[in-house]
PDB file of C-alpha atoms in Angstrom:
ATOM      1  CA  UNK A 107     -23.822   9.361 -22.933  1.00 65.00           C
ATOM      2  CA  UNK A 108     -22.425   6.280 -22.790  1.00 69.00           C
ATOM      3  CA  UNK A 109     -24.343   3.226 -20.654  1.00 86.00           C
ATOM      4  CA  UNK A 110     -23.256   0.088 -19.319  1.00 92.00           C
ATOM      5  CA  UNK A 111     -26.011  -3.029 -19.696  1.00 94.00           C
ATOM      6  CA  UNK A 112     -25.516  -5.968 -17.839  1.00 95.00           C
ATOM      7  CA  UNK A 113     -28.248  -9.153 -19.249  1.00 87.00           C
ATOM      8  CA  UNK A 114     -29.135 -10.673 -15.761  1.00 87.00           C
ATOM      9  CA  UNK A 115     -29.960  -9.348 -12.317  1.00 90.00           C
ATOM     10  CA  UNK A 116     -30.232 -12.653 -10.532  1.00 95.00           C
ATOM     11  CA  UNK A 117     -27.872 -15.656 -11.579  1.00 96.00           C
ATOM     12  CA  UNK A 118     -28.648 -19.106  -9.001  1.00 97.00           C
ATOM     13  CA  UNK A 119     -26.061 -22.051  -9.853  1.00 96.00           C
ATOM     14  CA  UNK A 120     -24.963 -25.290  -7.995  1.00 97.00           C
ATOM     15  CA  UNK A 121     -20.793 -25.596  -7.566  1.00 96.00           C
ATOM     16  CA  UNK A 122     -18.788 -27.043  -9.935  1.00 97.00           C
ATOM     17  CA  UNK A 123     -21.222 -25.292 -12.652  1.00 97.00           C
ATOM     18  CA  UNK A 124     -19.603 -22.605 -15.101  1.00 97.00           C
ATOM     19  CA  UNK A 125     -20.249 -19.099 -15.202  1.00 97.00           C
ATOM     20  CA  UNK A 126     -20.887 -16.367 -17.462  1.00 97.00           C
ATOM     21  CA  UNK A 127     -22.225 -12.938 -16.949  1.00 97.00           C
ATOM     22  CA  UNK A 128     -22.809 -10.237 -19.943  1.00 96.00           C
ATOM     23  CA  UNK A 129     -21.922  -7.055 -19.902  1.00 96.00           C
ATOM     24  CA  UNK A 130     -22.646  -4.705 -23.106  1.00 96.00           C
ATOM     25  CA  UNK A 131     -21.472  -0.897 -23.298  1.00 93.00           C
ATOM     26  CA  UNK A 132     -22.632   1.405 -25.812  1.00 90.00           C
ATOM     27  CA  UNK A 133     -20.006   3.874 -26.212  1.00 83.00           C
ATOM     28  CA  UNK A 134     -18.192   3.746 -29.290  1.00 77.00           C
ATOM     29  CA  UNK A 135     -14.867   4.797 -28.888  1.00 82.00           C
ATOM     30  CA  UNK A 136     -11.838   3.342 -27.234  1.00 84.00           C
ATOM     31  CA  UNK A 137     -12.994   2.219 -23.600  1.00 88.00           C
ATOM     32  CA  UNK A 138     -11.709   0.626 -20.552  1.00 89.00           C
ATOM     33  CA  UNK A 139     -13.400  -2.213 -19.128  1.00 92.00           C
ATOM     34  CA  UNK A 140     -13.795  -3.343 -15.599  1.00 93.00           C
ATOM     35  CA  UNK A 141     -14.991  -5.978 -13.474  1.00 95.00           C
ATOM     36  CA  UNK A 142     -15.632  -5.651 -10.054  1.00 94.00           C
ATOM     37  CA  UNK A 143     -16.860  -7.751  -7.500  1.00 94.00           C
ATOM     38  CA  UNK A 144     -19.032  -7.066  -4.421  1.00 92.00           C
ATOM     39  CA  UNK A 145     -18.758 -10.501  -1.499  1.00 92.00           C
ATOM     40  CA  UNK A 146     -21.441 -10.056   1.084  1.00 89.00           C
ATOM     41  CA  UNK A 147     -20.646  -7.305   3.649  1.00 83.00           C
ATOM     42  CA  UNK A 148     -17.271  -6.174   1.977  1.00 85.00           C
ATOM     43  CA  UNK A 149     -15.896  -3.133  -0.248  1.00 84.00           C
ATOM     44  CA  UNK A 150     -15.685  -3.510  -4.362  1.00 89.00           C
ATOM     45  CA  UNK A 151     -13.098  -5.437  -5.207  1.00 90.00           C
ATOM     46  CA  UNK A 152     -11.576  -5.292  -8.532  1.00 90.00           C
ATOM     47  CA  UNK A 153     -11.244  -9.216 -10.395  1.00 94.00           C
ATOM     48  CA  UNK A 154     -10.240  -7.624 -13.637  1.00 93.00           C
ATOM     49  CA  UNK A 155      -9.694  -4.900 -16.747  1.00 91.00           C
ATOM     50  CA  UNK A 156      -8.557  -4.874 -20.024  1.00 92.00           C
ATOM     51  CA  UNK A 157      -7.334  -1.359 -21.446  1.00 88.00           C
ATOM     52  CA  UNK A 158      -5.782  -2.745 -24.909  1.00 87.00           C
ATOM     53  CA  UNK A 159      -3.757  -5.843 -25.774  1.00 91.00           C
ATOM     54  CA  UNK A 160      -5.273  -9.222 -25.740  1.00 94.00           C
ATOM     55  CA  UNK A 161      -8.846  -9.612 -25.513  1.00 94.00           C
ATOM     56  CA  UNK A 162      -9.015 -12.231 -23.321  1.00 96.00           C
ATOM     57  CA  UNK A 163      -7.990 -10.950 -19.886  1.00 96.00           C
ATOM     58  CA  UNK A 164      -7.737 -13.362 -16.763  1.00 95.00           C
ATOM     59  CA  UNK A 165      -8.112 -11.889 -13.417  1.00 93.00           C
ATOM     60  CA  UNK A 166      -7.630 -13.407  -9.842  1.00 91.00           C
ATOM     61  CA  UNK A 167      -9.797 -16.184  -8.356  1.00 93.00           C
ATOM     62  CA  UNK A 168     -10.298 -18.183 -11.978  1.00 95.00           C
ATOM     63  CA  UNK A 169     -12.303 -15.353 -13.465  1.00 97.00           C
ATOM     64  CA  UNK A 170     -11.473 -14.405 -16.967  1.00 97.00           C
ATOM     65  CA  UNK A 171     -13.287 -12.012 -19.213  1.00 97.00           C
ATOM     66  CA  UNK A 172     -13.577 -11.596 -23.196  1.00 97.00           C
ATOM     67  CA  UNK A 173     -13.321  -7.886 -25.193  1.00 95.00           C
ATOM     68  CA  UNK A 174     -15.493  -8.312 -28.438  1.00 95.00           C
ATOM     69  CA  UNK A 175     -14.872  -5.164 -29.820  1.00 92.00           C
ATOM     70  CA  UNK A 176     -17.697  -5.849 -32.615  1.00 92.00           C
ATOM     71  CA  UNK A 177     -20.136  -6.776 -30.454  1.00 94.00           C
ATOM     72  CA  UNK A 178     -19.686  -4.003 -27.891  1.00 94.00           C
ATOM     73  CA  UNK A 179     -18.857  -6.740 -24.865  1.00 96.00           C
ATOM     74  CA  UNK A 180     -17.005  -7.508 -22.125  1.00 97.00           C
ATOM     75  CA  UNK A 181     -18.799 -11.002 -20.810  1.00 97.00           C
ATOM     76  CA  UNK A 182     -17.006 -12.619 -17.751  1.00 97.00           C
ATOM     77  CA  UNK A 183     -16.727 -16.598 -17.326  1.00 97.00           C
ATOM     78  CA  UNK A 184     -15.548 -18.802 -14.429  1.00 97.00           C
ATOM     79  CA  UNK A 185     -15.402 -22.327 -15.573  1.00 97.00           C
ATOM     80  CA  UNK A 186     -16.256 -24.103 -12.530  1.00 97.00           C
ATOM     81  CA  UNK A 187     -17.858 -22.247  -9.367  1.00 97.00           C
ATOM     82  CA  UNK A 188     -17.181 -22.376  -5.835  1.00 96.00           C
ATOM     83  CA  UNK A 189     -20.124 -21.393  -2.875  1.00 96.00           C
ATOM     84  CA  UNK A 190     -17.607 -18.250  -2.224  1.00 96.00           C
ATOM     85  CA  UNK A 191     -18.132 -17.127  -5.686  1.00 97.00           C
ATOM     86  CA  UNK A 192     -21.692 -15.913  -3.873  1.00 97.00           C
ATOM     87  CA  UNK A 193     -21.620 -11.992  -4.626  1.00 96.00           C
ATOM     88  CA  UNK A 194     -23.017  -9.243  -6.922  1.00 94.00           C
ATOM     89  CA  UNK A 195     -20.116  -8.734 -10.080  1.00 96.00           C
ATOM     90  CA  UNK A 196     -20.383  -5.341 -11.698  1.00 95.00           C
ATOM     91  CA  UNK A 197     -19.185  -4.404 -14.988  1.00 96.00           C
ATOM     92  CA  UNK A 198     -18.046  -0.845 -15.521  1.00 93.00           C
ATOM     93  CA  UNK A 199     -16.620   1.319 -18.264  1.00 90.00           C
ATOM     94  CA  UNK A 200     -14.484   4.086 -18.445  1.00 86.00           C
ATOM     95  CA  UNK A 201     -13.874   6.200 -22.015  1.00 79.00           C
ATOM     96  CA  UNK A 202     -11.352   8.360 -21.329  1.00 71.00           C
ATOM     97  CA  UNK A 203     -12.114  10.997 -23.797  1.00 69.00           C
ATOM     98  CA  UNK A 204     -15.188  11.828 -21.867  1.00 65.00           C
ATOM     99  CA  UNK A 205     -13.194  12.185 -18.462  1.00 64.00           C
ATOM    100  CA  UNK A 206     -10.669   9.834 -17.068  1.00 64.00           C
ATOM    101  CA  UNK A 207     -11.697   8.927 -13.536  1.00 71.00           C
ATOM    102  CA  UNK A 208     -15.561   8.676 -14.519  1.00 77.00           C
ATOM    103  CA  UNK A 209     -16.432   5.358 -14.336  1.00 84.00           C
ATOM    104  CA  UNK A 210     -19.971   3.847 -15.172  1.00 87.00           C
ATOM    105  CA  UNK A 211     -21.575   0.991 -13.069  1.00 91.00           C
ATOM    106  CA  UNK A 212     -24.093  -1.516 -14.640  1.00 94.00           C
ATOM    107  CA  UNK A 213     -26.774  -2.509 -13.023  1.00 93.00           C
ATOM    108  CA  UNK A 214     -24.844  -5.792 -11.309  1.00 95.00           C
ATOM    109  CA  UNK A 215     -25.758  -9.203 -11.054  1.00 96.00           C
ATOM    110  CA  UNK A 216     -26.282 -11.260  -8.207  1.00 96.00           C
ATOM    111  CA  UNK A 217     -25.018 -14.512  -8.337  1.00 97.00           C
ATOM    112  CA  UNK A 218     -25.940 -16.683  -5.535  1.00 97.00           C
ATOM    113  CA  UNK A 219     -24.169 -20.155  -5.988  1.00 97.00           C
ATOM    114  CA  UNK A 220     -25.400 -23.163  -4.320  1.00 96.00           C
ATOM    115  CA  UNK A 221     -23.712 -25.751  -2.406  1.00 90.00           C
TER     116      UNK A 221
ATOM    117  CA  UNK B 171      -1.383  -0.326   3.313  1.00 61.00           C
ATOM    118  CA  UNK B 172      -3.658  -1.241   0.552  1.00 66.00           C
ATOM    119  CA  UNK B 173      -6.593  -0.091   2.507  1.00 89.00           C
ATOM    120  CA  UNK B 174      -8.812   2.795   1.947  1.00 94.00           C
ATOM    121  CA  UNK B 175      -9.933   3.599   5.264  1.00 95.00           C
ATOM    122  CA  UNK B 176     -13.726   5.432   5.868  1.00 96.00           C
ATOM    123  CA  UNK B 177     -15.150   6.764   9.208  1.00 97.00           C
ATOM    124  CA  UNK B 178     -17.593   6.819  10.766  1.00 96.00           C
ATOM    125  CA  UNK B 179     -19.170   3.640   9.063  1.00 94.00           C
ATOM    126  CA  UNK B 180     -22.605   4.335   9.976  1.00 96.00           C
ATOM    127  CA  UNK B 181     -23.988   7.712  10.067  1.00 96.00           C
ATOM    128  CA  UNK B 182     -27.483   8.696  11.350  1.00 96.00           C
ATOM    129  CA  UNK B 183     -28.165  12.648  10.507  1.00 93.00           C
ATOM    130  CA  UNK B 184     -31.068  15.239  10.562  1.00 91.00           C
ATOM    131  CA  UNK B 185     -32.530  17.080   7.899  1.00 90.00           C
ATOM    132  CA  UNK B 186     -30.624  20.069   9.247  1.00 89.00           C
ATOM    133  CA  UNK B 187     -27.455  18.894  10.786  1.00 90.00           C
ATOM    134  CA  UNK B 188     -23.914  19.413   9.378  1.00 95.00           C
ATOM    135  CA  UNK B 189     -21.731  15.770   9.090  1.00 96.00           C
ATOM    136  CA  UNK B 190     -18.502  14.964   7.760  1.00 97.00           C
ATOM    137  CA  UNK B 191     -17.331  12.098   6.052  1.00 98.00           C
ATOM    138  CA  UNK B 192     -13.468  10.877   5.953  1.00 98.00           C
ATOM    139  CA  UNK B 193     -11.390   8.766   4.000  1.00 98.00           C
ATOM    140  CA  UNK B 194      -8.070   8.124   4.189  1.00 97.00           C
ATOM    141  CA  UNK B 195      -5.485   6.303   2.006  1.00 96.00           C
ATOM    142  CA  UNK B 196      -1.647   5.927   2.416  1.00 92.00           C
ATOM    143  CA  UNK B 197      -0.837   4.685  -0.886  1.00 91.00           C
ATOM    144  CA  UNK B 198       0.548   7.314  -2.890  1.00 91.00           C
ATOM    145  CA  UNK B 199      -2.444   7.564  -4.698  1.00 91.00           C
ATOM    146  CA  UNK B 200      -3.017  10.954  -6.661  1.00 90.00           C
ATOM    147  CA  UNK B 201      -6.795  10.644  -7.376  1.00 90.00           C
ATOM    148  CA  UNK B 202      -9.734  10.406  -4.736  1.00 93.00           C
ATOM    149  CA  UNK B 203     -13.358   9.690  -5.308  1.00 94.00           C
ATOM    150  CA  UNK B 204     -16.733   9.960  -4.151  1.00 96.00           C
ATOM    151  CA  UNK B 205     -19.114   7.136  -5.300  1.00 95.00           C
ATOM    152  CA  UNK B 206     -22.824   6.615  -3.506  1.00 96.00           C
ATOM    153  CA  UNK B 207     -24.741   3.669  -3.960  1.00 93.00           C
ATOM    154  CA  UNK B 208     -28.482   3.449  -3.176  1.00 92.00           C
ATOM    155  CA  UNK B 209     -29.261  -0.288  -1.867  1.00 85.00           C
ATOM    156  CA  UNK B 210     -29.385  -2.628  -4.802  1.00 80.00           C
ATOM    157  CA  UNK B 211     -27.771  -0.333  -7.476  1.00 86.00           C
ATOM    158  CA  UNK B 212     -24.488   0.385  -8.774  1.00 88.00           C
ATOM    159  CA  UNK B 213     -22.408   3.185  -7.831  1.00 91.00           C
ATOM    160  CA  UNK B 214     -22.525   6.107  -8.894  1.00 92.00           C
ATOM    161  CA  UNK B 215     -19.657   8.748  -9.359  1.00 91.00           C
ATOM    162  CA  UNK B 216     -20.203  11.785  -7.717  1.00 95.00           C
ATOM    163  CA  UNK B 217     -16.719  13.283  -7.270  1.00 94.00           C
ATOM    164  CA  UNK B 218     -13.338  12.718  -8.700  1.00 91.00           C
ATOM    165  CA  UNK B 219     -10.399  14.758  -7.074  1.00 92.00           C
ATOM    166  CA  UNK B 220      -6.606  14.997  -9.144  1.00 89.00           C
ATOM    167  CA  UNK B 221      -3.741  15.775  -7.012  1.00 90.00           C
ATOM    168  CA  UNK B 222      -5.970  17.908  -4.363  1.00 93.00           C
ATOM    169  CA  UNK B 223      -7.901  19.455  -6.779  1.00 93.00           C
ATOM    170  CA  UNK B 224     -11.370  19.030  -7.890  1.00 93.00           C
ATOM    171  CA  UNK B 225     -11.649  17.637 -11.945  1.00 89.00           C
ATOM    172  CA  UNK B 226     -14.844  16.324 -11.577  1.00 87.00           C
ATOM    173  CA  UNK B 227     -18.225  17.357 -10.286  1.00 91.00           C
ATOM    174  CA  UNK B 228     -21.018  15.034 -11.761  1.00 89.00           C
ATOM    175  CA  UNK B 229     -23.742  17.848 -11.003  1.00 90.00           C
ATOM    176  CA  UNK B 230     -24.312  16.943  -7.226  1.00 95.00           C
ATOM    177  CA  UNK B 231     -26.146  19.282  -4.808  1.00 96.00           C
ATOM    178  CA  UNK B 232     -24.382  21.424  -3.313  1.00 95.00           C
ATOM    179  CA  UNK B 233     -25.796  20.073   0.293  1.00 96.00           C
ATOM    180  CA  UNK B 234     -22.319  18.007  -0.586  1.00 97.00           C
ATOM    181  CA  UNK B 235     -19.334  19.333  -0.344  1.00 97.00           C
ATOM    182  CA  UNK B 236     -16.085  18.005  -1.312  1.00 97.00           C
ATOM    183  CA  UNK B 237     -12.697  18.384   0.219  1.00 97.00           C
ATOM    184  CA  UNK B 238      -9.443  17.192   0.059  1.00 96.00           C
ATOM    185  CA  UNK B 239      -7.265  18.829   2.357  1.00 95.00           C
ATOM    186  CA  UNK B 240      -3.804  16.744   1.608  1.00 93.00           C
ATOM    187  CA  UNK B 241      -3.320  13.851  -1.080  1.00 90.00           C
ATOM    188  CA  UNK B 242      -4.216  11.128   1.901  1.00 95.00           C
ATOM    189  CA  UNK B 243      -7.327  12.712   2.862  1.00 97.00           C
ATOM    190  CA  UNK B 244     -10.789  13.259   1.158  1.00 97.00           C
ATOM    191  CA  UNK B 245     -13.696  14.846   3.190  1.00 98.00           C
ATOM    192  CA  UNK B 246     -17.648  14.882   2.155  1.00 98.00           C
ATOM    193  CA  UNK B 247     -19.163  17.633   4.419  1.00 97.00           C
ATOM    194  CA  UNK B 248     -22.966  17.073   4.532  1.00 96.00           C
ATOM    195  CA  UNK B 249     -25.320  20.078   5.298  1.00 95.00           C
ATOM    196  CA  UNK B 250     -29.487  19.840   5.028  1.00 94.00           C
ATOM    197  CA  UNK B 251     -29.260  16.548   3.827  1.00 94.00           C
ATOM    198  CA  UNK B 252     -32.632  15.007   2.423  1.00 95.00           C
ATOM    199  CA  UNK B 253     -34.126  11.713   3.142  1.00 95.00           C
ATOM    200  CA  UNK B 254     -33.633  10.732  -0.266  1.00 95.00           C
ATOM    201  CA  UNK B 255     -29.951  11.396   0.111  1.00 96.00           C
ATOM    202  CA  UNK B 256     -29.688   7.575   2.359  1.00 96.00           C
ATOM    203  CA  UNK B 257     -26.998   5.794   0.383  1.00 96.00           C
ATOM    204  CA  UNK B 258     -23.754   4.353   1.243  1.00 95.00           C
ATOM    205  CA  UNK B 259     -20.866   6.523   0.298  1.00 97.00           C
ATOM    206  CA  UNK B 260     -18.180   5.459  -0.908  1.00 95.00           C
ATOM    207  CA  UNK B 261     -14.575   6.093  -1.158  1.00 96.00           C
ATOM    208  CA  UNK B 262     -11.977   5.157  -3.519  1.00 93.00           C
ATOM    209  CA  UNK B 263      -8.407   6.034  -4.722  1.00 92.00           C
ATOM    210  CA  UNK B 264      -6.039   5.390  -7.770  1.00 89.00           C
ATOM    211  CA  UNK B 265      -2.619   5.774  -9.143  1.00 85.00           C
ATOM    212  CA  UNK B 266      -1.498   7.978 -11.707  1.00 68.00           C
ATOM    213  CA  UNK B 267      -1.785   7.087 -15.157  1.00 52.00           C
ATOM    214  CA  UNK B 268      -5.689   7.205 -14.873  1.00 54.00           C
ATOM    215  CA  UNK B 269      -8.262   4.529 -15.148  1.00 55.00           C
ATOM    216  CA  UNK B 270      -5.962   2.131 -13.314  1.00 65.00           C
ATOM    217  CA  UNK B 271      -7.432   0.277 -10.322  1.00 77.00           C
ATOM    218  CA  UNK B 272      -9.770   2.187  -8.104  1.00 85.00           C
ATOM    219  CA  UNK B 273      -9.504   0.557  -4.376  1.00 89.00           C
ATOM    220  CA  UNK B 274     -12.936   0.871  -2.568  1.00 91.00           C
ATOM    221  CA  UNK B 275     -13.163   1.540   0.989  1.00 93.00           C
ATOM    222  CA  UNK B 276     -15.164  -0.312   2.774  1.00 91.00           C
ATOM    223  CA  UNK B 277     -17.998   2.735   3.024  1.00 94.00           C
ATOM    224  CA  UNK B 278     -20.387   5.531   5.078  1.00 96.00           C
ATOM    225  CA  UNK B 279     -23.856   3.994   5.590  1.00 95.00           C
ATOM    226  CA  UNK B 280     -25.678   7.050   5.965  1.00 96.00           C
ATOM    227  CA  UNK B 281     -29.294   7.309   6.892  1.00 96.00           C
ATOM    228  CA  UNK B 282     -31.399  10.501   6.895  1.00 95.00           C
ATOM    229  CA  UNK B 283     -34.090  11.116   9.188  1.00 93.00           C
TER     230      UNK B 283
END
């Protein structure tokens, strides 16, 4: 089965600092990758995917994410943070050989940015 | 309408009532889910629903019981729920092709006494 491992639970920055969260999968075919962010007291929002194509995907509010195929990752960066970048980000996969429509959570990471 | 809409948004049941949940999209979209999401994890996929019908069951109980009576409506009926079964539900919809963007209602908060 295929998991979804995402390195940190708890990420505290000031503004202005840059961001980058891992996310690792361990399926090994072809995969669809998600992020999806959570902002205090709202619904999952998605920021961004990447099905095929170029690697580096950029998503809305400055967030970008890279595919490493060879290292099984899909890390997402923000150069420079703002105080409403404050929410949990979850990374999620989706192999569509196993069952389009099933996709797998990590753990999240809370990122609490400072002002 | 982008909005997945889910009533009631807080739930409070007994071990041996019967609920319902409701969502409701008008976006054309084709595929429904059922996600729940215990405080402080990720969610988790319970049902998937393609054009009205049911393609995926991820082994729940079957205290839950999925229905989707048009392609704008999905309903969770709830029946001898279990304590352990507190979670916020959540609803989300898609487009055809799959794996394109799920939209997320806003959720069920339901706690069983």
């Amino acid at each position: 089965a295929q998991s979804v491992s995402q390195h940190n639970h708890h990420v505290i920055l000031s503004e202005a600092a840059s961001l980058e969260l891992g996310c690792n999968y361990s399926y090994g075919g072809t995969v669809n990758l998600f992020w999806y962010v959570q902002y205090p007291g709202q619904h999952l929002q998605l920021l961004l995917k990447y099905f095929s194509g170029d690697p580096l995907v950029k998503g809305i509010k400055g967030f970008e994410a890279e595919f490493i195929k060879s290292k099984f990752s899909f890390n997402l960066r923000k150069p420079s943070v703002q105080w409403s970048d404050t929410a949990e980000y979850f990374c999620a996969v989706n192999a569509p050989t196993q069952g389009w429509g099933k996709l797998q959570f990590g753990a999240g990471t809370q990122v609490v940015v400072t002002p | 309408d982008t909005e997945v809409t889910q009533t009631p948004k807080h739930l409070v049941m007994g071990m041996t009532n019967k609920k319902s949940l409701k969502c409701e999209q008008h976006m054309g979209h084709r595929a429904m889910y059922w996600y729940k999401q215990k405080a402080k994890k990720p969610p988790e996929l319970m049902f998937v629903y393609s054009y009205e019908k049911l393609s995926i069951n991820e082994s729940v109980p079957s205290r839950f019981s999925p229905e989707c009576p048009n392609s704008s409506l999905l309903n969770l009926h709830l029946h001898a729920l279990q304590p352990e079964d507190s979670a916020l539900y959540l609803c989300a919809s898609s487009q055809e092709p799959p794996n394109e963007k799920l939209f997320f209602g806003s959720g069920t908060q339901l706690s069983v006494l």
